[in-house]
Amino acid sequence: MTRSAIVVWLLAVSYMNSRAAEQIQNMSVFTGENVILPCPCSEDTKNLVWQIGEEIVVNHCCKEKDPLHESYVNRTQVFLSFSKGNCSLLLRDVSNNDQRIFTCYVLDQEKRLKHMHKVRLIVEVAKESNRSTINDLSTTTESHDEPHRGFSVGVLFSLVMILVILAGLIVVLLIRKHQQRRPRMEVKQDPQAKLPIMDHTPV
């Protein structure tokens, strides 16, 4: 069975089968993140196909493997093989190109459509990814590291100069005070002996 045949067959059966209920579920995700697209199914489900329009994303149904959508090679994973009743699709590293409608076709053992489920993926651009946040922090740290160091050195130098000036002023004041306490010698003239007399008068 060719790829176009299986797509046409699935679409035709989906429209003709009265039991197929079409539901569209909206999901939002940021670029670069992983997302799980839900698809309800019973535990006995063994055949599953995920598509975008006519493009096959995952073929867990037919032995003949039709070519998958090249944008989703190595980016998708289904859990049906090891988790019964889990028809969800894991999509890795979401980009703006993934903003589409994904359709999950659940088939019975005779490859007849049991039901389908549609998910509209809404992709939003992340305001700040972890990587850009780390880069911004690194750039900010590097750009402000040198000014902070210069500021610290300048403040330290100013404090040292202020302490030196204060110490000098204190020394000058102590010297002046010490000089003021020293006694001054006054010379008095004795009118009788006509000899000078040294009078030590404390200040």
PDB file of C-alpha atoms in Angstrom:
ATOM      1  CA  MET A   1       0.000   0.000   0.000  1.00  0.00           C
ATOM      2  CA  THR A   2       1.502   3.304  -1.085  1.00  0.00           C
ATOM      3  CA  ARG A   3       1.608   6.411   1.031  1.00  0.00           C
ATOM      4  CA  SER A   4      -1.034   8.245  -0.998  1.00  0.00           C
ATOM      5  CA  ALA A   5      -3.281   5.187  -0.910  1.00  0.00           C
ATOM      6  CA  ILE A   6      -3.186   4.838   2.850  1.00  0.00           C
ATOM      7  CA  VAL A   7      -3.868   8.551   3.290  1.00  0.00           C
ATOM      8  CA  VAL A   8      -6.840   8.526   0.927  1.00  0.00           C
ATOM      9  CA  TRP A   9      -8.126   5.324   2.490  1.00  0.00           C
ATOM     10  CA  LEU A  10      -7.947   6.736   5.998  1.00  0.00           C
ATOM     11  CA  LEU A  11      -9.648   9.967   5.004  1.00  0.00           C
ATOM     12  CA  ALA A  12     -12.395   8.180   3.090  1.00  0.00           C
ATOM     13  CA  VAL A  13     -13.115   5.793   5.940  1.00  0.00           C
ATOM     14  CA  SER A  14     -13.097   8.631   8.448  1.00  0.00           C
ATOM     15  CA  TYR A  15     -15.827  10.468   6.572  1.00  0.00           C
ATOM     16  CA  MET A  16     -17.958   7.407   5.836  1.00  0.00           C
ATOM     17  CA  ASN A  17     -17.752   5.789   9.260  1.00  0.00           C
ATOM     18  CA  SER A  18     -20.630   7.064  11.358  1.00  0.00           C
ATOM     19  CA  ARG A  19     -18.871   6.067  14.568  1.00  0.00           C
ATOM     20  CA  ALA A  20     -15.979   8.428  13.983  1.00  0.00           C
ATOM     21  CA  ALA A  21     -16.352  11.576  16.078  1.00  0.00           C
ATOM     22  CA  GLU A  22     -14.156  14.526  15.100  1.00  0.00           C
ATOM     23  CA  GLN A  23     -12.893  16.635  17.978  1.00  0.00           C
ATOM     24  CA  ILE A  24     -10.365  19.445  17.871  1.00  0.00           C
ATOM     25  CA  GLN A  25      -8.343  20.125  20.986  1.00  0.00           C
ATOM     26  CA  ASN A  26      -6.171  23.229  21.262  1.00  0.00           C
ATOM     27  CA  MET A  27      -2.763  23.015  22.918  1.00  0.00           C
ATOM     28  CA  SER A  28      -0.204  25.775  23.447  1.00  0.00           C
ATOM     29  CA  VAL A  29       3.547  25.316  23.671  1.00  0.00           C
ATOM     30  CA  PHE A  30       6.644  27.505  23.523  1.00  0.00           C
ATOM     31  CA  THR A  31       9.304  27.124  20.877  1.00  0.00           C
ATOM     32  CA  GLY A  32      12.116  24.774  21.828  1.00  0.00           C
ATOM     33  CA  GLU A  33       9.978  22.781  24.254  1.00  0.00           C
ATOM     34  CA  ASN A  34       8.664  19.220  24.034  1.00  0.00           C
ATOM     35  CA  VAL A  35       4.945  18.553  23.964  1.00  0.00           C
ATOM     36  CA  ILE A  36       2.720  15.483  24.256  1.00  0.00           C
ATOM     37  CA  LEU A  37      -0.307  15.512  21.952  1.00  0.00           C
ATOM     38  CA  PRO A  38      -3.077  13.437  23.566  1.00  0.00           C
ATOM     39  CA  CYS A  39      -5.165  10.854  21.785  1.00  0.00           C
ATOM     40  CA  PRO A  40      -7.638   8.742  23.791  1.00  0.00           C
ATOM     41  CA  CYS A  41      -7.804   5.058  22.915  1.00  0.00           C
ATOM     42  CA  SER A  42      -8.696   1.738  24.501  1.00  0.00           C
ATOM     43  CA  GLU A  43      -6.198  -0.702  25.951  1.00  0.00           C
ATOM     44  CA  ASP A  44      -6.696  -3.159  23.107  1.00  0.00           C
ATOM     45  CA  THR A  45      -5.648  -0.601  20.486  1.00  0.00           C
ATOM     46  CA  LYS A  46      -2.738  -1.774  18.364  1.00  0.00           C
ATOM     47  CA  ASN A  47      -3.032   0.274  15.169  1.00  0.00           C
ATOM     48  CA  LEU A  48      -2.418   3.989  15.156  1.00  0.00           C
ATOM     49  CA  VAL A  49      -1.561   6.680  12.614  1.00  0.00           C
ATOM     50  CA  TRP A  50      -0.719  10.339  13.259  1.00  0.00           C
ATOM     51  CA  GLN A  51      -0.984  12.737  10.325  1.00  0.00           C
ATOM     52  CA  ILE A  52      -0.802  16.402   9.405  1.00  0.00           C
ATOM     53  CA  GLY A  53      -3.232  16.795   6.534  1.00  0.00           C
ATOM     54  CA  GLU A  54      -2.040  14.203   4.045  1.00  0.00           C
ATOM     55  CA  GLU A  55       1.453  13.944   5.523  1.00  0.00           C
ATOM     56  CA  ILE A  56       2.172  10.976   7.785  1.00  0.00           C
ATOM     57  CA  VAL A  57       3.936  11.805  11.039  1.00  0.00           C
ATOM     58  CA  VAL A  58       3.776   8.379  12.714  1.00  0.00           C
ATOM     59  CA  ASN A  59       2.711   5.081  11.152  1.00  0.00           C
ATOM     60  CA  HIS A  60       2.001   2.500  13.826  1.00  0.00           C
ATOM     61  CA  CYS A  61      -0.394   0.568  11.670  1.00  0.00           C
ATOM     62  CA  CYS A  62       0.776  -1.038   8.462  1.00  0.00           C
ATOM     63  CA  LYS A  63       3.737  -3.277   7.792  1.00  0.00           C
ATOM     64  CA  GLU A  64       4.589  -1.326   4.667  1.00  0.00           C
ATOM     65  CA  LYS A  65       6.225   1.777   6.052  1.00  0.00           C
ATOM     66  CA  ASP A  66       5.376   4.779   3.935  1.00  0.00           C
ATOM     67  CA  PRO A  67       7.795   7.720   4.027  1.00  0.00           C
ATOM     68  CA  LEU A  68       7.199  10.001   6.968  1.00  0.00           C
ATOM     69  CA  HIS A  69       7.106  13.766   6.931  1.00  0.00           C
ATOM     70  CA  GLU A  70      10.775  14.720   6.782  1.00  0.00           C
ATOM     71  CA  SER A  71      10.345  17.459   9.393  1.00  0.00           C
ATOM     72  CA  TYR A  72       9.337  14.894  12.015  1.00  0.00           C
ATOM     73  CA  VAL A  73      11.945  12.203  11.512  1.00  0.00           C
ATOM     74  CA  ASN A  74      13.682  11.522  14.871  1.00  0.00           C
ATOM     75  CA  ARG A  75      11.458  14.110  16.557  1.00  0.00           C
ATOM     76  CA  THR A  76       8.444  11.988  17.438  1.00  0.00           C
ATOM     77  CA  GLN A  77       7.646   9.058  19.700  1.00  0.00           C
ATOM     78  CA  VAL A  78       4.499   7.044  20.430  1.00  0.00           C
ATOM     79  CA  PHE A  79       3.948   5.045  23.603  1.00  0.00           C
ATOM     80  CA  LEU A  80       1.519   2.429  22.314  1.00  0.00           C
ATOM     81  CA  SER A  81       4.179  -0.299  22.029  1.00  0.00           C
ATOM     82  CA  PHE A  82       4.946  -0.349  25.752  1.00  0.00           C
ATOM     83  CA  SER A  83       1.973   1.485  27.285  1.00  0.00           C
ATOM     84  CA  LYS A  84      -1.475   0.057  26.567  1.00  0.00           C
ATOM     85  CA  GLY A  85      -4.188   2.593  25.954  1.00  0.00           C
ATOM     86  CA  ASN A  86      -1.687   5.415  25.389  1.00  0.00           C
ATOM     87  CA  CYS A  87      -1.936   6.717  21.831  1.00  0.00           C
ATOM     88  CA  SER A  88      -0.332  10.072  22.622  1.00  0.00           C
ATOM     89  CA  LEU A  89       2.380  11.556  20.432  1.00  0.00           C
ATOM     90  CA  LEU A  90       5.564  13.072  21.853  1.00  0.00           C
ATOM     91  CA  LEU A  91       6.907  15.922  19.733  1.00  0.00           C
ATOM     92  CA  ARG A  92      10.384  17.213  20.536  1.00  0.00           C
ATOM     93  CA  ASP A  93      11.947  20.637  19.993  1.00  0.00           C
ATOM     94  CA  VAL A  94       8.830  22.459  18.810  1.00  0.00           C
ATOM     95  CA  SER A  95       9.287  25.221  16.228  1.00  0.00           C
ATOM     96  CA  ASN A  96       6.970  27.723  14.556  1.00  0.00           C
ATOM     97  CA  ASN A  97       6.575  25.311  11.621  1.00  0.00           C
ATOM     98  CA  ASP A  98       4.798  22.873  13.958  1.00  0.00           C
ATOM     99  CA  GLN A  99       1.795  25.159  14.373  1.00  0.00           C
ATOM    100  CA  ARG A 100      -0.615  22.845  12.583  1.00  0.00           C
ATOM    101  CA  ILE A 101      -3.496  20.456  13.157  1.00  0.00           C
ATOM    102  CA  PHE A 102      -2.368  16.937  14.063  1.00  0.00           C
ATOM    103  CA  THR A 103      -4.857  14.112  13.532  1.00  0.00           C
ATOM    104  CA  CYS A 104      -4.741  10.809  15.390  1.00  0.00           C
ATOM    105  CA  TYR A 105      -6.422   7.858  13.663  1.00  0.00           C
ATOM    106  CA  VAL A 106      -7.187   4.880  15.921  1.00  0.00           C
ATOM    107  CA  LEU A 107      -7.878   1.679  13.958  1.00  0.00           C
ATOM    108  CA  ASP A 108      -9.165  -1.732  14.925  1.00  0.00           C
ATOM    109  CA  GLN A 109      -7.497  -5.039  14.063  1.00  0.00           C
ATOM    110  CA  GLU A 110      -9.118  -5.048  10.593  1.00  0.00           C
ATOM    111  CA  LYS A 111      -7.622  -1.586   9.983  1.00  0.00           C
ATOM    112  CA  ARG A 112     -11.061   0.009  10.213  1.00  0.00           C
ATOM    113  CA  LEU A 113     -11.315   3.409  11.790  1.00  0.00           C
ATOM    114  CA  LYS A 114     -12.611   3.344  15.358  1.00  0.00           C
ATOM    115  CA  HIS A 115     -12.273   7.064  15.987  1.00  0.00           C
ATOM    116  CA  MET A 116     -10.009  10.009  15.338  1.00  0.00           C
ATOM    117  CA  HIS A 117      -8.842  12.891  17.453  1.00  0.00           C
ATOM    118  CA  LYS A 118      -7.522  16.251  16.245  1.00  0.00           C
ATOM    119  CA  VAL A 119      -5.130  18.516  18.096  1.00  0.00           C
ATOM    120  CA  ARG A 120      -4.423  22.069  17.007  1.00  0.00           C
ATOM    121  CA  LEU A 121      -0.924  22.979  18.164  1.00  0.00           C
ATOM    122  CA  ILE A 122      -0.446  26.671  18.941  1.00  0.00           C
ATOM    123  CA  VAL A 123       3.225  27.627  19.076  1.00  0.00           C
ATOM    124  CA  GLU A 124       4.280  30.722  20.987  1.00  0.00           C
ATOM    125  CA  VAL A 125       7.704  32.301  20.878  1.00  0.00           C
ATOM    126  CA  ALA A 126       9.364  32.011  24.262  1.00  0.00           C
ATOM    127  CA  LYS A 127      10.027  35.441  25.802  1.00  0.00           C
ATOM    128  CA  GLU A 128      13.106  34.218  27.586  1.00  0.00           C
ATOM    129  CA  SER A 129      14.556  30.803  27.109  1.00  0.00           C
ATOM    130  CA  ASN A 130      16.926  29.316  29.668  1.00  0.00           C
ATOM    131  CA  ARG A 131      19.793  29.629  27.281  1.00  0.00           C
ATOM    132  CA  SER A 132      19.231  33.321  26.537  1.00  0.00           C
ATOM    133  CA  THR A 133      18.736  34.019  30.241  1.00  0.00           C
ATOM    134  CA  ILE A 134      22.072  32.395  31.097  1.00  0.00           C
ATOM    135  CA  ASN A 135      23.796  34.304  28.299  1.00  0.00           C
ATOM    136  CA  ASP A 136      22.274  37.581  29.422  1.00  0.00           C
ATOM    137  CA  LEU A 137      23.382  36.970  32.986  1.00  0.00           C
ATOM    138  CA  SER A 138      26.906  36.107  31.846  1.00  0.00           C
ATOM    139  CA  THR A 139      27.115  39.206  29.649  1.00  0.00           C
ATOM    140  CA  THR A 140      25.765  41.418  32.417  1.00  0.00           C
ATOM    141  CA  THR A 141      28.230  40.000  34.937  1.00  0.00           C
ATOM    142  CA  GLU A 142      31.177  40.475  32.608  1.00  0.00           C
ATOM    143  CA  SER A 143      30.187  44.008  31.619  1.00  0.00           C
ATOM    144  CA  HIS A 144      29.669  45.154  35.206  1.00  0.00           C
ATOM    145  CA  ASP A 145      32.474  43.248  36.862  1.00  0.00           C
ATOM    146  CA  GLU A 146      35.255  45.719  36.065  1.00  0.00           C
ATOM    147  CA  PRO A 147      33.310  48.887  37.065  1.00  0.00           C
ATOM    148  CA  HIS A 148      32.431  47.266  40.390  1.00  0.00           C
ATOM    149  CA  ARG A 149      36.075  46.448  41.047  1.00  0.00           C
ATOM    150  CA  GLY A 150      37.152  49.976  40.149  1.00  0.00           C
ATOM    151  CA  PHE A 151      34.490  51.429  42.397  1.00  0.00           C
ATOM    152  CA  SER A 152      35.604  49.229  45.320  1.00  0.00           C
ATOM    153  CA  VAL A 153      39.251  50.197  44.884  1.00  0.00           C
ATOM    154  CA  GLY A 154      38.329  53.888  44.687  1.00  0.00           C
ATOM    155  CA  VAL A 155      36.246  53.745  47.853  1.00  0.00           C
ATOM    156  CA  LEU A 156      39.005  51.916  49.721  1.00  0.00           C
ATOM    157  CA  PHE A 157      41.612  54.439  48.603  1.00  0.00           C
ATOM    158  CA  SER A 158      39.390  57.343  49.686  1.00  0.00           C
ATOM    159  CA  LEU A 159      38.870  55.814  53.129  1.00  0.00           C
ATOM    160  CA  VAL A 160      42.613  55.335  53.568  1.00  0.00           C
ATOM    161  CA  MET A 161      43.286  58.946  52.603  1.00  0.00           C
ATOM    162  CA  ILE A 162      40.644  60.213  55.025  1.00  0.00           C
ATOM    163  CA  LEU A 163      42.165  58.165  57.862  1.00  0.00           C
ATOM    164  CA  VAL A 164      45.646  59.497  57.049  1.00  0.00           C
ATOM    165  CA  ILE A 165      44.390  63.085  57.070  1.00  0.00           C
ATOM    166  CA  LEU A 166      42.569  62.599  60.367  1.00  0.00           C
ATOM    167  CA  ALA A 167      45.662  61.006  61.907  1.00  0.00           C
ATOM    168  CA  GLY A 168      47.765  63.969  60.763  1.00  0.00           C
ATOM    169  CA  LEU A 169      45.320  66.449  62.263  1.00  0.00           C
ATOM    170  CA  ILE A 170      45.306  64.585  65.570  1.00  0.00           C
ATOM    171  CA  VAL A 171      49.130  64.595  65.680  1.00  0.00           C
ATOM    172  CA  VAL A 172      49.245  68.348  64.962  1.00  0.00           C
ATOM    173  CA  LEU A 173      46.691  69.083  67.692  1.00  0.00           C
ATOM    174  CA  LEU A 174      48.612  66.982  70.228  1.00  0.00           C
ATOM    175  CA  ILE A 175      51.866  68.766  69.417  1.00  0.00           C
ATOM    176  CA  ARG A 176      50.272  72.187  69.802  1.00  0.00           C
ATOM    177  CA  LYS A 177      48.664  71.216  73.072  1.00  0.00           C
ATOM    178  CA  HIS A 178      51.956  69.898  74.395  1.00  0.00           C
ATOM    179  CA  GLN A 179      53.749  73.081  73.449  1.00  0.00           C
ATOM    180  CA  GLN A 180      51.138  75.211  75.204  1.00  0.00           C
ATOM    181  CA  ARG A 181      51.696  73.316  78.472  1.00  0.00           C
ATOM    182  CA  ARG A 182      55.485  73.928  78.529  1.00  0.00           C
ATOM    183  CA  PRO A 183      56.553  76.800  80.919  1.00  0.00           C
ATOM    184  CA  ARG A 184      57.624  80.098  79.434  1.00  0.00           C
ATOM    185  CA  MET A 185      60.728  81.857  80.832  1.00  0.00           C
ATOM    186  CA  GLU A 186      60.277  85.518  81.706  1.00  0.00           C
ATOM    187  CA  VAL A 187      63.244  87.775  82.512  1.00  0.00           C
ATOM    188  CA  LYS A 188      62.703  90.248  85.388  1.00  0.00           C
ATOM    189  CA  GLN A 189      65.159  93.025  86.235  1.00  0.00           C
ATOM    190  CA  ASP A 190      66.178  93.343  89.918  1.00  0.00           C
ATOM    191  CA  PRO A 191      66.408  97.063  90.560  1.00  0.00           C
ATOM    192  CA  GLN A 192      69.010  96.583  93.341  1.00  0.00           C
ATOM    193  CA  ALA A 193      71.296  93.935  91.923  1.00  0.00           C
ATOM    194  CA  LYS A 194      70.665  95.003  88.421  1.00  0.00           C
ATOM    195  CA  LEU A 195      70.837  91.307  87.465  1.00  0.00           C
ATOM    196  CA  PRO A 196      68.206  89.513  85.512  1.00  0.00           C
ATOM    197  CA  ILE A 197      66.165  86.990  87.433  1.00  0.00           C
ATOM    198  CA  MET A 198      64.719  83.993  85.617  1.00  0.00           C
ATOM    199  CA  ASP A 199      61.110  83.548  86.625  1.00  0.00           C
ATOM    200  CA  HIS A 200      59.594  80.211  85.630  1.00  0.00           C
ATOM    201  CA  THR A 201      55.921  80.908  85.420  1.00  0.00           C
ATOM    202  CA  PRO A 202      53.766  78.129  84.186  1.00  0.00           C
ATOM    203  CA  VAL A 203      51.398  79.022  81.485  1.00  0.00           C
TER     204      VAL A 203
END
